[in-house]
mmCIF file of C-alpha atoms and ligand atoms in Angstrom:
data_model
loop_
_atom_site.group_PDB
_atom_site.id
_atom_site.type_symbol
_atom_site.label_atom_id
_atom_site.label_comp_id
_atom_site.label_asym_id
_atom_site.label_seq_id
_atom_site.Cartn_x
_atom_site.Cartn_y
_atom_site.Cartn_z
ATOM 1 C CA UNK D 22 26.084 -25.402 -6.736
ATOM 2 C CA UNK D 23 25.116 -22.644 -9.081
ATOM 3 C CA UNK D 24 26.080 -23.714 -12.695
ATOM 4 C CA UNK D 25 24.268 -23.112 -15.980
ATOM 5 C CA UNK D 26 21.824 -25.445 -17.027
ATOM 6 C CA UNK D 27 18.970 -26.307 -19.624
ATOM 7 C CA UNK D 28 15.948 -25.927 -17.629
ATOM 8 C CA UNK D 29 13.120 -27.147 -20.360
ATOM 9 C CA UNK D 30 15.381 -30.053 -20.750
ATOM 10 C CA UNK D 31 15.262 -30.791 -17.191
ATOM 11 C CA UNK D 32 12.026 -30.514 -16.726
ATOM 12 C CA UNK D 33 11.107 -32.688 -19.445
ATOM 13 C CA UNK D 34 13.381 -35.272 -18.240
ATOM 14 C CA UNK D 35 11.643 -35.486 -14.931
ATOM 15 C CA UNK D 36 8.604 -35.943 -16.650
ATOM 16 C CA UNK D 37 9.653 -38.719 -19.040
ATOM 17 C CA UNK D 38 11.009 -40.625 -15.836
ATOM 18 C CA UNK D 39 7.395 -41.076 -14.623
ATOM 19 C CA UNK D 40 5.393 -41.386 -17.678
ATOM 20 C CA UNK D 41 5.665 -45.048 -18.036
ATOM 21 C CA UNK D 42 4.518 -45.173 -14.306
ATOM 22 C CA UNK D 43 1.686 -42.561 -14.813
ATOM 23 C CA UNK D 44 0.497 -44.666 -18.127
ATOM 24 C CA UNK D 45 0.431 -47.732 -16.186
ATOM 25 C CA UNK D 46 -2.102 -46.230 -13.880
ATOM 26 C CA UNK D 47 -4.060 -44.852 -17.045
ATOM 27 C CA UNK D 48 -2.939 -41.369 -15.858
ATOM 28 C CA UNK D 49 -2.434 -38.476 -18.439
ATOM 29 C CA UNK D 50 0.704 -36.315 -17.318
ATOM 30 C CA UNK D 51 0.597 -33.059 -18.975
ATOM 31 C CA UNK D 52 3.150 -30.495 -19.426
ATOM 32 C CA UNK D 53 2.582 -26.714 -19.885
ATOM 33 C CA UNK D 54 5.594 -24.413 -20.458
ATOM 34 C CA UNK D 55 4.716 -20.621 -20.468
ATOM 35 C CA UNK D 56 6.457 -19.319 -23.760
ATOM 36 C CA UNK D 57 8.511 -16.763 -21.361
ATOM 37 C CA UNK D 58 9.919 -19.676 -19.471
ATOM 38 C CA UNK D 59 13.869 -19.596 -20.400
ATOM 39 C CA UNK D 60 15.584 -22.579 -21.839
ATOM 40 C CA UNK D 61 18.791 -21.994 -20.039
ATOM 41 C CA UNK D 62 19.154 -20.851 -16.455
ATOM 42 C CA UNK D 63 22.023 -20.566 -13.705
ATOM 43 C CA UNK D 64 21.183 -22.483 -10.706
ATOM 44 C CA UNK D 65 21.276 -25.632 -9.032
ATOM 45 C CA UNK D 66 20.215 -28.213 -11.286
ATOM 46 C CA UNK D 67 20.824 -31.077 -8.924
ATOM 47 C CA UNK D 68 18.495 -29.877 -6.093
ATOM 48 C CA UNK D 69 15.537 -28.929 -8.463
ATOM 49 C CA UNK D 70 15.548 -32.223 -10.022
ATOM 50 C CA UNK D 71 15.273 -33.978 -6.426
ATOM 51 C CA UNK D 72 12.651 -31.658 -5.784
ATOM 52 C CA UNK D 73 10.728 -32.471 -8.944
ATOM 53 C CA UNK D 74 11.163 -36.357 -8.551
ATOM 54 C CA UNK D 75 9.704 -36.101 -5.131
ATOM 55 C CA UNK D 76 6.836 -34.352 -5.832
ATOM 56 C CA UNK D 77 5.990 -35.669 -9.510
ATOM 57 C CA UNK D 78 6.556 -39.142 -7.844
ATOM 58 C CA UNK D 79 3.942 -38.335 -5.024
ATOM 59 C CA UNK D 80 1.647 -37.275 -7.479
ATOM 60 C CA UNK D 81 1.821 -40.510 -9.518
ATOM 61 C CA UNK D 82 1.860 -42.658 -6.128
ATOM 62 C CA UNK D 83 -1.296 -40.975 -4.818
ATOM 63 C CA UNK D 84 -3.502 -40.577 -7.675
ATOM 64 C CA UNK D 85 -5.542 -43.744 -8.887
ATOM 65 C CA UNK D 86 -7.785 -41.765 -11.576
ATOM 66 C CA UNK D 87 -7.744 -38.459 -13.471
ATOM 67 C CA UNK D 88 -4.947 -36.587 -14.520
ATOM 68 C CA UNK D 89 -1.356 -35.151 -13.746
ATOM 69 C CA UNK D 90 0.527 -32.038 -14.780
ATOM 70 C CA UNK D 91 3.266 -30.213 -14.416
ATOM 71 C CA UNK D 92 2.988 -26.503 -15.110
ATOM 72 C CA UNK D 93 6.024 -24.206 -15.535
ATOM 73 C CA UNK D 94 6.420 -20.188 -15.688
ATOM 74 C CA UNK D 95 8.812 -17.540 -14.974
ATOM 75 C CA UNK D 96 8.931 -14.035 -13.688
ATOM 76 C CA UNK D 97 11.999 -11.840 -14.496
ATOM 77 C CA UNK D 98 13.221 -10.349 -11.271
ATOM 78 C CA UNK D 99 15.672 -7.165 -11.156
ATOM 79 C CA UNK D 100 19.398 -7.891 -11.195
ATOM 80 C CA UNK D 101 19.245 -10.605 -14.139
ATOM 81 C CA UNK D 102 17.569 -13.127 -12.066
ATOM 82 C CA UNK D 103 14.255 -15.248 -12.589
ATOM 83 C CA UNK D 104 11.858 -16.539 -10.458
ATOM 84 C CA UNK D 105 10.632 -19.837 -11.301
ATOM 85 C CA UNK D 106 7.137 -21.033 -10.427
ATOM 86 C CA UNK D 107 6.621 -24.834 -10.945
ATOM 87 C CA UNK D 108 3.223 -26.434 -10.276
ATOM 88 C CA UNK D 109 2.548 -30.096 -9.950
ATOM 89 C CA UNK D 110 -1.076 -30.916 -9.792
ATOM 90 C CA UNK D 111 -2.818 -34.248 -9.495
ATOM 91 C CA UNK D 112 -6.344 -35.392 -8.701
ATOM 92 C CA UNK D 113 -5.298 -37.879 -5.884
ATOM 93 C CA UNK D 114 -7.042 -37.803 -2.604
ATOM 94 C CA UNK D 115 -5.531 -34.536 -1.526
ATOM 95 C CA UNK D 116 -4.520 -33.327 2.059
ATOM 96 C CA UNK D 117 -6.792 -31.750 4.611
ATOM 97 C CA UNK D 118 -5.902 -28.476 5.755
ATOM 98 C CA UNK D 119 -4.966 -29.744 9.156
ATOM 99 C CA UNK D 120 -2.437 -32.140 8.085
ATOM 100 C CA UNK D 121 -0.427 -29.648 5.599
ATOM 101 C CA UNK D 122 1.933 -28.256 8.343
ATOM 102 C CA UNK D 123 2.998 -31.674 9.454
ATOM 103 C CA UNK D 124 3.540 -33.150 6.060
ATOM 104 C CA UNK D 125 6.419 -30.708 5.543
ATOM 105 C CA UNK D 126 8.085 -32.056 8.836
ATOM 106 C CA UNK D 127 10.497 -35.035 8.403
ATOM 107 C CA UNK D 128 9.043 -38.524 8.923
ATOM 108 C CA UNK D 129 5.234 -37.611 8.515
ATOM 109 C CA UNK D 130 2.766 -39.115 6.648
ATOM 110 C CA UNK D 131 -0.889 -38.744 6.389
ATOM 111 C CA UNK D 132 -3.572 -41.278 6.871
ATOM 112 C CA UNK D 133 -3.613 -41.707 2.727
ATOM 113 C CA UNK D 134 0.134 -41.587 2.823
ATOM 114 C CA UNK D 135 0.207 -44.597 5.284
ATOM 115 C CA UNK D 136 -2.390 -46.435 3.484
ATOM 116 C CA UNK D 137 -0.343 -46.339 0.252
ATOM 117 C CA UNK D 138 2.427 -47.743 1.877
ATOM 118 C CA UNK D 139 6.056 -47.198 1.365
ATOM 119 C CA UNK D 140 7.575 -43.676 1.399
ATOM 120 C CA UNK D 141 9.752 -42.263 4.191
ATOM 121 C CA UNK D 142 8.123 -38.968 4.735
ATOM 122 C CA UNK D 143 11.254 -37.377 4.130
ATOM 123 C CA UNK D 144 10.310 -36.043 0.488
ATOM 124 C CA UNK D 145 8.439 -33.065 1.259
ATOM 125 C CA UNK D 146 10.672 -31.859 4.176
ATOM 126 C CA UNK D 147 13.677 -32.011 1.838
ATOM 127 C CA UNK D 148 11.958 -30.313 -0.912
ATOM 128 C CA UNK D 149 11.013 -27.320 1.240
ATOM 129 C CA UNK D 150 14.472 -27.175 2.915
ATOM 130 C CA UNK D 151 16.172 -27.119 -0.894
ATOM 131 C CA UNK D 152 13.691 -24.587 -2.099
ATOM 132 C CA UNK D 153 14.234 -22.152 0.732
ATOM 133 C CA UNK D 154 18.077 -22.833 0.269
ATOM 134 C CA UNK D 155 17.449 -21.502 -3.117
ATOM 135 C CA UNK D 156 15.411 -18.446 -2.119
ATOM 136 C CA UNK D 157 11.885 -19.810 -2.631
ATOM 137 C CA UNK D 158 9.571 -22.410 -0.942
ATOM 138 C CA UNK D 159 7.267 -25.150 -1.500
ATOM 139 C CA UNK D 160 3.537 -25.067 -0.634
ATOM 140 C CA UNK D 161 0.399 -26.965 -1.145
ATOM 141 C CA UNK D 162 -3.199 -26.224 -1.597
ATOM 142 C CA UNK D 163 -5.670 -28.759 -1.605
ATOM 143 C CA UNK D 164 -9.474 -29.865 -1.843
ATOM 144 C CA UNK D 165 -9.722 -33.106 0.183
ATOM 145 C CA UNK D 166 -11.167 -35.928 -2.116
ATOM 146 C CA UNK D 167 -10.273 -33.727 -5.313
ATOM 147 C CA UNK D 168 -6.392 -33.600 -5.523
ATOM 148 C CA UNK D 169 -3.686 -31.298 -4.505
ATOM 149 C CA UNK D 170 -1.333 -28.559 -6.097
ATOM 150 C CA UNK D 171 1.928 -28.233 -5.101
ATOM 151 C CA UNK D 172 3.685 -25.067 -5.785
ATOM 152 C CA UNK D 173 7.809 -24.588 -6.011
ATOM 153 C CA UNK D 174 9.091 -21.127 -6.349
ATOM 154 C CA UNK D 175 12.600 -20.693 -6.201
ATOM 155 C CA UNK D 176 15.055 -18.023 -7.556
ATOM 156 C CA UNK D 177 17.755 -18.569 -10.337
ATOM 157 C CA UNK D 178 20.128 -16.428 -12.183
ATOM 158 C CA UNK D 179 19.476 -15.490 -15.924
ATOM 159 C CA UNK D 180 22.020 -17.159 -18.255
ATOM 160 C CA UNK D 181 22.791 -17.149 -22.097
ATOM 161 C CA UNK D 182 21.227 -19.769 -24.227
ATOM 162 C CA UNK D 183 24.007 -22.478 -24.371
ATOM 163 C CA UNK D 184 22.602 -23.967 -27.935
ATOM 164 C CA UNK D 185 21.224 -27.500 -28.350
ATOM 165 C CA UNK D 186 19.071 -28.378 -25.572
ATOM 166 C CA UNK D 187 18.930 -31.955 -26.266
ATOM 167 C CA UNK D 188 22.726 -32.691 -26.714
ATOM 168 C CA UNK D 189 23.253 -30.254 -23.779
ATOM 169 C CA UNK D 190 21.613 -32.403 -21.041
ATOM 170 C CA UNK D 191 23.325 -35.740 -22.263
ATOM 171 C CA UNK D 192 19.675 -36.886 -22.203
ATOM 172 C CA UNK D 193 19.958 -38.283 -25.579
ATOM 173 C CA UNK D 194 19.346 -42.125 -25.628
ATOM 174 C CA UNK D 195 22.842 -43.817 -26.213
ATOM 175 C CA UNK D 196 22.940 -46.900 -28.337
ATOM 176 C CA UNK D 197 25.051 -49.460 -27.490
ATOM 177 C CA UNK D 198 27.346 -51.330 -29.950
ATOM 178 C CA UNK D 199 27.343 -55.255 -29.416
ATOM 179 C CA UNK D 200 30.112 -57.403 -30.654
ATOM 180 C CA UNK D 201 28.767 -58.395 -34.386
ATOM 181 C CA UNK D 202 29.679 -62.009 -34.156
ATOM 182 C CA UNK D 203 29.048 -63.218 -30.689
ATOM 183 C CA UNK D 204 25.841 -64.257 -29.328
ATOM 184 C CA UNK D 205 23.838 -61.148 -27.994
ATOM 185 C CA UNK D 206 25.005 -60.878 -24.464
ATOM 186 C CA UNK D 207 22.452 -62.401 -22.054
ATOM 187 C CA UNK D 208 20.657 -60.093 -19.221
ATOM 188 C CA UNK D 209 18.502 -61.553 -16.627
ATOM 189 C CA UNK D 210 15.843 -58.853 -15.296
ATOM 190 C CA UNK D 211 14.687 -59.843 -11.756
ATOM 191 C CA UNK D 212 11.750 -57.912 -10.107
ATOM 192 C CA UNK D 213 8.561 -59.065 -8.292
ATOM 193 C CA UNK D 214 6.686 -56.436 -10.165
ATOM 194 C CA UNK D 215 5.625 -57.584 -13.752
ATOM 195 C CA UNK D 216 5.040 -54.264 -14.977
ATOM 196 C CA UNK D 217 8.984 -53.108 -13.984
ATOM 197 C CA UNK D 218 10.146 -56.562 -15.491
ATOM 198 C CA UNK D 219 8.495 -55.893 -18.960
ATOM 199 C CA UNK D 220 9.421 -52.260 -18.921
ATOM 200 C CA UNK D 221 13.239 -53.348 -18.636
ATOM 201 C CA UNK D 222 12.920 -56.273 -20.590
ATOM 202 C CA UNK D 223 11.652 -54.208 -23.451
ATOM 203 C CA UNK D 224 14.256 -51.667 -23.146
ATOM 204 C CA UNK D 225 16.978 -54.541 -23.028
ATOM 205 C CA UNK D 226 15.478 -56.361 -26.081
ATOM 206 C CA UNK D 227 15.587 -52.830 -27.892
ATOM 207 C CA UNK D 228 19.025 -52.478 -27.140
ATOM 208 C CA UNK D 229 19.911 -56.041 -28.404
ATOM 209 C CA UNK D 230 20.314 -58.300 -25.581
ATOM 210 C CA UNK D 231 18.794 -61.743 -24.909
ATOM 211 C CA UNK D 232 16.641 -61.420 -22.042
ATOM 212 C CA UNK D 233 15.178 -63.170 -19.547
ATOM 213 C CA UNK D 234 12.815 -62.381 -16.332
ATOM 214 C CA UNK D 235 12.613 -63.690 -12.875
ATOM 215 C CA UNK D 236 9.965 -62.811 -10.429
ATOM 216 C CA UNK D 237 11.928 -63.517 -7.023
ATOM 217 C CA UNK D 238 15.367 -64.029 -5.835
ATOM 218 C CA UNK D 239 15.215 -67.847 -5.816
ATOM 219 C CA UNK D 240 13.779 -67.723 -9.368
ATOM 220 C CA UNK D 241 16.686 -65.687 -10.534
ATOM 221 C CA UNK D 242 19.084 -68.258 -9.003
ATOM 222 C CA UNK D 243 17.004 -71.020 -10.654
ATOM 223 C CA UNK D 244 17.624 -69.286 -13.818
ATOM 224 C CA UNK D 245 20.919 -68.366 -13.866
ATOM 225 C CA UNK D 246 22.033 -72.019 -12.969
ATOM 226 C CA UNK D 247 20.900 -72.986 -16.387
ATOM 227 C CA UNK D 248 21.311 -69.805 -18.070
ATOM 228 C CA UNK D 249 24.110 -67.855 -16.971
ATOM 229 C CA UNK D 250 23.623 -64.165 -18.016
ATOM 230 C CA UNK D 251 26.335 -61.623 -18.696
ATOM 231 C CA UNK D 252 24.287 -58.982 -16.983
ATOM 232 C CA UNK D 253 21.761 -58.933 -14.012
ATOM 233 C CA UNK D 254 19.282 -56.152 -13.317
ATOM 234 C CA UNK D 255 18.263 -56.895 -9.702
ATOM 235 C CA UNK D 256 15.469 -55.325 -7.527
ATOM 236 C CA UNK D 257 16.410 -55.402 -3.892
ATOM 237 C CA UNK D 258 13.092 -55.705 -1.908
ATOM 238 C CA UNK D 259 11.044 -58.721 -3.024
ATOM 239 C CA UNK D 260 8.932 -61.293 -1.343
ATOM 240 C CA UNK D 261 10.676 -64.374 -0.310
ATOM 241 C CA UNK D 262 14.287 -64.006 -0.862
ATOM 242 C CA UNK D 263 15.623 -60.327 -1.224
ATOM 243 C CA UNK D 264 18.045 -59.334 -4.170
ATOM 244 C CA UNK D 265 21.030 -59.087 -1.864
ATOM 245 C CA UNK D 266 20.906 -62.527 -0.657
ATOM 246 C CA UNK D 267 20.238 -64.006 -4.242
ATOM 247 C CA UNK D 268 23.175 -61.871 -5.217
ATOM 248 C CA UNK D 269 25.549 -63.926 -2.779
ATOM 249 C CA UNK D 270 24.260 -67.320 -3.658
ATOM 250 C CA UNK D 271 24.659 -66.181 -7.418
ATOM 251 C CA UNK D 272 28.102 -65.230 -7.206
ATOM 252 C CA UNK D 273 28.760 -68.980 -5.934
ATOM 253 C CA UNK D 274 27.422 -70.531 -8.976
ATOM 254 C CA UNK D 275 29.269 -71.317 -12.158
ATOM 255 C CA UNK D 276 29.653 -67.958 -14.062
ATOM 256 C CA UNK D 277 28.334 -66.198 -11.420
ATOM 257 C CA UNK D 278 31.561 -64.090 -10.502
ATOM 258 C CA UNK D 279 31.852 -62.893 -13.981
ATOM 259 C CA UNK D 280 28.268 -61.608 -14.276
ATOM 260 C CA UNK D 281 27.811 -57.878 -13.691
ATOM 261 C CA UNK D 282 25.259 -57.144 -11.518
ATOM 262 C CA UNK D 283 23.192 -53.862 -11.042
ATOM 263 C CA UNK D 284 20.861 -53.570 -8.356
ATOM 264 C CA UNK D 285 17.988 -51.342 -8.947
ATOM 265 C CA UNK D 286 15.894 -49.890 -5.983
ATOM 266 C CA UNK D 287 13.388 -47.497 -4.813
ATOM 267 C CA UNK D 288 15.401 -46.543 -1.832
ATOM 268 C CA UNK D 289 18.713 -44.505 -2.892
ATOM 269 C CA UNK D 290 20.284 -44.127 0.754
ATOM 270 C CA UNK D 291 23.925 -44.113 0.756
ATOM 271 C CA UNK D 292 23.897 -46.817 2.963
ATOM 272 C CA UNK D 293 22.053 -49.193 0.536
ATOM 273 C CA UNK D 294 24.563 -48.398 -1.883
ATOM 274 C CA UNK D 295 27.181 -49.502 0.209
ATOM 275 C CA UNK D 296 25.278 -52.233 1.315
ATOM 276 C CA UNK D 297 24.600 -53.820 -1.941
ATOM 277 C CA UNK D 298 27.980 -53.630 -3.203
ATOM 278 C CA UNK D 299 29.346 -55.390 -0.129
ATOM 279 C CA UNK D 300 27.000 -58.199 -0.892
ATOM 280 C CA UNK D 301 28.657 -58.373 -4.550
ATOM 281 C CA UNK D 302 26.797 -56.099 -6.729
ATOM 282 C CA UNK D 303 29.055 -54.209 -9.224
ATOM 283 C CA UNK D 304 26.722 -51.088 -9.160
ATOM 284 C CA UNK D 305 23.540 -49.726 -7.815
ATOM 285 C CA UNK D 306 20.917 -47.239 -9.178
ATOM 286 C CA UNK D 307 18.105 -45.677 -7.276
ATOM 287 C CA UNK D 308 14.753 -45.928 -8.830
ATOM 288 C CA UNK D 309 13.368 -43.631 -10.827
ATOM 289 C CA UNK D 310 16.276 -43.775 -13.249
ATOM 290 C CA UNK D 311 16.762 -42.302 -16.712
ATOM 291 C CA UNK D 312 17.332 -44.882 -19.155
ATOM 292 C CA UNK D 313 20.154 -43.157 -20.821
ATOM 293 C CA UNK D 314 21.915 -43.612 -17.303
ATOM 294 C CA UNK D 315 21.277 -47.326 -17.349
ATOM 295 C CA UNK D 316 22.481 -47.849 -20.706
ATOM 296 C CA UNK D 317 25.767 -46.025 -20.031
ATOM 297 C CA UNK D 318 26.132 -47.916 -16.633
ATOM 298 C CA UNK D 319 25.807 -50.980 -18.782
ATOM 299 C CA UNK D 320 28.178 -49.905 -21.167
ATOM 300 C CA UNK D 321 30.993 -49.337 -18.479
ATOM 301 C CA UNK D 322 30.612 -52.457 -16.742
ATOM 302 C CA UNK D 323 30.272 -54.754 -20.098
ATOM 303 C CA UNK D 324 33.049 -52.545 -21.993
ATOM 304 C CA UNK D 325 30.574 -52.088 -24.767
ATOM 305 C CA UNK D 326 31.331 -49.040 -27.039
ATOM 306 C CA UNK D 327 28.792 -46.347 -27.855
ATOM 307 C CA UNK D 328 27.107 -46.028 -31.407
ATOM 308 C CA UNK D 329 28.614 -42.582 -32.004
ATOM 309 C CA UNK D 330 32.287 -43.933 -31.660
ATOM 310 C CA UNK D 331 32.561 -42.740 -27.909
ATOM 311 C CA UNK D 332 33.858 -44.750 -25.114
ATOM 312 C CA UNK D 333 30.949 -44.950 -22.430
ATOM 313 C CA UNK D 334 32.167 -41.948 -19.884
ATOM 314 C CA UNK D 335 33.624 -42.984 -16.628
ATOM 315 C CA UNK D 336 32.746 -40.396 -14.030
ATOM 316 C CA UNK D 337 35.508 -38.703 -12.319
ATOM 317 C CA UNK D 338 34.816 -36.242 -9.543
ATOM 318 C CA UNK D 339 36.446 -32.695 -9.797
ATOM 319 C CA UNK D 340 38.795 -33.293 -7.081
ATOM 320 C CA UNK D 341 40.409 -36.330 -8.909
ATOM 321 C CA UNK D 342 40.684 -34.511 -12.328
ATOM 322 C CA UNK D 343 44.300 -36.032 -12.592
ATOM 323 C CA UNK D 344 43.138 -39.362 -11.798
ATOM 324 C CA UNK D 345 44.824 -41.404 -14.288
ATOM 325 C CA UNK D 346 44.652 -44.860 -12.905
ATOM 326 C CA UNK D 347 42.906 -47.781 -14.525
ATOM 327 C CA UNK D 348 39.964 -49.370 -12.844
ATOM 328 C CA UNK D 349 40.833 -52.520 -10.617
ATOM 329 C CA UNK D 350 40.512 -56.001 -12.639
ATOM 330 C CA UNK D 351 37.402 -57.977 -11.871
ATOM 331 C CA UNK D 352 39.607 -60.326 -10.154
ATOM 332 C CA UNK D 353 41.217 -58.115 -8.070
ATOM 333 C CA UNK D 354 38.273 -56.537 -6.849
ATOM 334 C CA UNK D 355 36.555 -59.897 -6.064
ATOM 335 C CA UNK D 356 39.439 -60.752 -3.714
ATOM 336 C CA UNK D 357 39.168 -57.333 -2.070
ATOM 337 C CA UNK D 358 35.456 -57.831 -1.791
ATOM 338 C CA UNK D 359 35.922 -61.206 0.019
ATOM 339 C CA UNK D 360 38.734 -59.930 2.204
ATOM 340 C CA UNK D 361 36.581 -57.056 3.320
ATOM 341 C CA UNK D 362 33.368 -58.944 3.941
ATOM 342 C CA UNK D 363 35.207 -61.315 5.678
ATOM 343 C CA UNK D 364 37.167 -58.596 7.661
ATOM 344 C CA UNK D 365 40.193 -60.694 6.767
ATOM 345 C CA UNK D 366 42.548 -57.800 8.529
ATOM 346 C CA UNK D 367 45.953 -59.458 7.130
ATOM 347 C CA UNK D 368 44.560 -60.051 3.833
ATOM 348 C CA UNK D 369 43.539 -56.635 3.820
ATOM 349 C CA UNK D 370 46.687 -55.458 4.560
ATOM 350 C CA UNK D 371 48.338 -57.456 1.733
ATOM 351 C CA UNK D 372 45.965 -56.187 -0.720
ATOM 352 C CA UNK D 373 46.814 -52.629 0.593
ATOM 353 C CA UNK D 374 50.597 -52.792 0.157
ATOM 354 C CA UNK D 375 49.720 -54.334 -3.420
ATOM 355 C CA UNK D 376 47.438 -51.447 -4.154
ATOM 356 C CA UNK D 377 49.924 -48.894 -2.943
ATOM 357 C CA UNK D 378 52.395 -50.039 -5.639
ATOM 358 C CA UNK D 379 49.841 -50.545 -8.538
ATOM 359 C CA UNK D 380 47.263 -47.819 -8.080
ATOM 360 C CA UNK D 381 48.827 -45.012 -5.595
ATOM 361 C CA UNK D 382 46.532 -42.762 -5.720
ATOM 362 C CA UNK D 383 43.479 -45.039 -4.916
ATOM 363 C CA UNK D 384 45.182 -46.388 -2.465
ATOM 364 C CA UNK D 385 45.825 -42.880 -0.622
ATOM 365 C CA UNK D 386 41.908 -42.285 -1.067
ATOM 366 C CA UNK D 387 41.117 -45.860 0.550
ATOM 367 C CA UNK D 388 43.583 -45.698 3.262
ATOM 368 C CA UNK D 389 41.257 -43.662 6.058
ATOM 369 C CA UNK D 390 38.389 -45.844 5.356
ATOM 370 C CA UNK D 391 40.633 -48.912 5.796
ATOM 371 C CA UNK D 392 42.108 -47.329 9.053
ATOM 372 C CA UNK D 393 38.615 -46.780 10.348
ATOM 373 C CA UNK D 394 37.474 -50.303 9.691
ATOM 374 C CA UNK D 395 34.928 -48.871 7.080
ATOM 375 C CA UNK D 396 35.079 -51.798 5.055
ATOM 376 C CA UNK D 397 31.599 -51.253 2.923
ATOM 377 C CA UNK D 398 33.095 -47.409 2.187
ATOM 378 C CA UNK D 399 36.109 -48.709 1.106
ATOM 379 C CA UNK D 400 34.348 -51.216 -1.336
ATOM 380 C CA UNK D 401 32.349 -48.358 -2.505
ATOM 381 C CA UNK D 402 35.790 -46.412 -3.165
ATOM 382 C CA UNK D 403 37.256 -49.199 -4.893
ATOM 383 C CA UNK D 404 34.222 -49.832 -7.260
ATOM 384 C CA UNK D 405 33.083 -46.500 -8.132
ATOM 385 C CA UNK D 406 35.388 -43.727 -9.001
ATOM 386 C CA UNK D 407 32.668 -40.995 -8.918
ATOM 387 C CA UNK D 408 32.060 -41.847 -5.099
ATOM 388 C CA UNK D 409 33.428 -39.016 -2.865
ATOM 389 C CA UNK D 410 36.348 -39.368 -0.783
ATOM 390 C CA UNK D 411 35.587 -40.030 2.824
ATOM 391 C CA UNK D 412 35.085 -36.966 5.006
ATOM 392 C CA UNK D 413 38.144 -35.922 7.210
HETATM 393 P P1 LIG P 8 6.527 -39.974 1.286
HETATM 394 O O1 LIG P 8 5.729 -39.866 0.131
HETATM 395 O O2 LIG P 8 7.861 -40.851 1.513
HETATM 396 O O3 LIG P 8 5.627 -40.741 2.396
HETATM 397 P P2 LIG P 8 6.817 -37.218 1.532
HETATM 398 O O4 LIG P 8 7.427 -36.153 2.355
HETATM 399 O O5 LIG P 8 6.841 -37.007 0.327
HETATM 400 O O6 LIG P 8 7.035 -38.436 2.016
HETATM 401 O O7 LIG P 8 5.200 -37.086 1.868
HETATM 402 C C1 LIG P 8 4.640 -36.945 2.968
HETATM 403 C C2 LIG P 8 3.189 -37.264 3.008
HETATM 404 O O8 LIG P 8 2.214 -36.160 2.351
HETATM 405 C C3 LIG P 8 2.885 -38.562 2.492
HETATM 406 O O9 LIG P 8 3.159 -39.616 2.845
HETATM 407 C C4 LIG P 8 1.504 -38.393 1.917
HETATM 408 O O10 LIG P 8 0.735 -38.425 3.041
HETATM 409 C C5 LIG P 8 1.172 -36.831 1.840
HETATM 410 N N1 LIG P 8 1.527 -36.559 0.256
HETATM 411 C C6 LIG P 8 2.486 -35.879 -0.311
HETATM 412 N N2 LIG P 8 2.101 -36.157 -1.646
HETATM 413 C C7 LIG P 8 1.114 -36.194 -1.754
HETATM 414 C C8 LIG P 8 -0.176 -35.888 -2.780
HETATM 415 N N3 LIG P 8 0.569 -35.616 -4.102
HETATM 416 N N4 LIG P 8 -1.425 -36.185 -2.514
HETATM 417 C C9 LIG P 8 -1.860 -36.623 -1.264
HETATM 418 N N5 LIG P 8 -1.063 -36.994 -0.217
HETATM 419 C C10 LIG P 8 0.302 -36.556 -0.574
#
């Protein structure tokens, strides 16, 4: 998916996603861009972003003391192309020579990797695969006990400088406009890790929300019972009761159906997205996320305007450029959710007939998934217009 993108902005953006986590571990995160690094290039920004998130994420995860850095340079190739060389260096446990080839295979982790826990052992395999697709590679050199340096090489096309870097990437922090006369909307932040809670609370307070925290699913239910919030930011994996179980119970409380719930989780697999929507969440974001994206999502869900007078953009896939239908109402969506969760086929059929009249395009999109009894997929399509249509 080659397209022009602001390279320096993308690199800074990925670093900013990890600054807080690195800071919390006392790790400085340095960025060094060579003067010749172009501002704009033509390439697959999404894949590059994913590679960097994996590698910088690993560096932060595995390093306990010392420092981290991201260095970027580029060499001009013949034919209007650049070879980018990105190095991610850390002072963590490192990797032994004999472990290196295995770690680039799927589902492989080193001794150190298993000790830290979590992770899937997929990041390096995916990163290398993407880099190779882009005419390069991911390699590593390491001195065990001292750290490692991952090198990403890839080829991108030259591109004219398309102007203001900051606005081009949309990375500017949006400001939300809250209704002036009402009390500020309430936000409940649910996460078992105190550091994550305070980061989100701080962000929400800055945006003008009235914020409370809960450190478990059960605590979230208890707080909501006496302090119904308009928005819940819910972690998924927590000791005791997980976020998805808490959502089901909160939906049954007074005011629970009206609350907007965004699940924030470290595992960004599509199945998880389907699962949490099925359990009653309104939306889903993989961690690490950009604060700008979270604020835009909140603006969409709470129908808030942005400070510059825009409405929050609603993502529309290219294939649906002509889609003009309004989103489903909260009540209707809840009716669908219940019918789908209970696999109430008669009710689903009635809803489908109504949808064909009110939202013919959406009805056509969900029809194949309904036919295939893929009820969680149906819900994804009904709730998020950016979801890609089912493959034929
Ligand atoms: P995951 O991080 O999900 O386990 P990856 O494929 O990203 O999967 O990494 C595979 C393994 O490689 C990790 O489990 C860890 O053992 C090792 N590894 C990756 N990056 C580093 C690093 N920066 N320092 C030490 N070990 C690393």
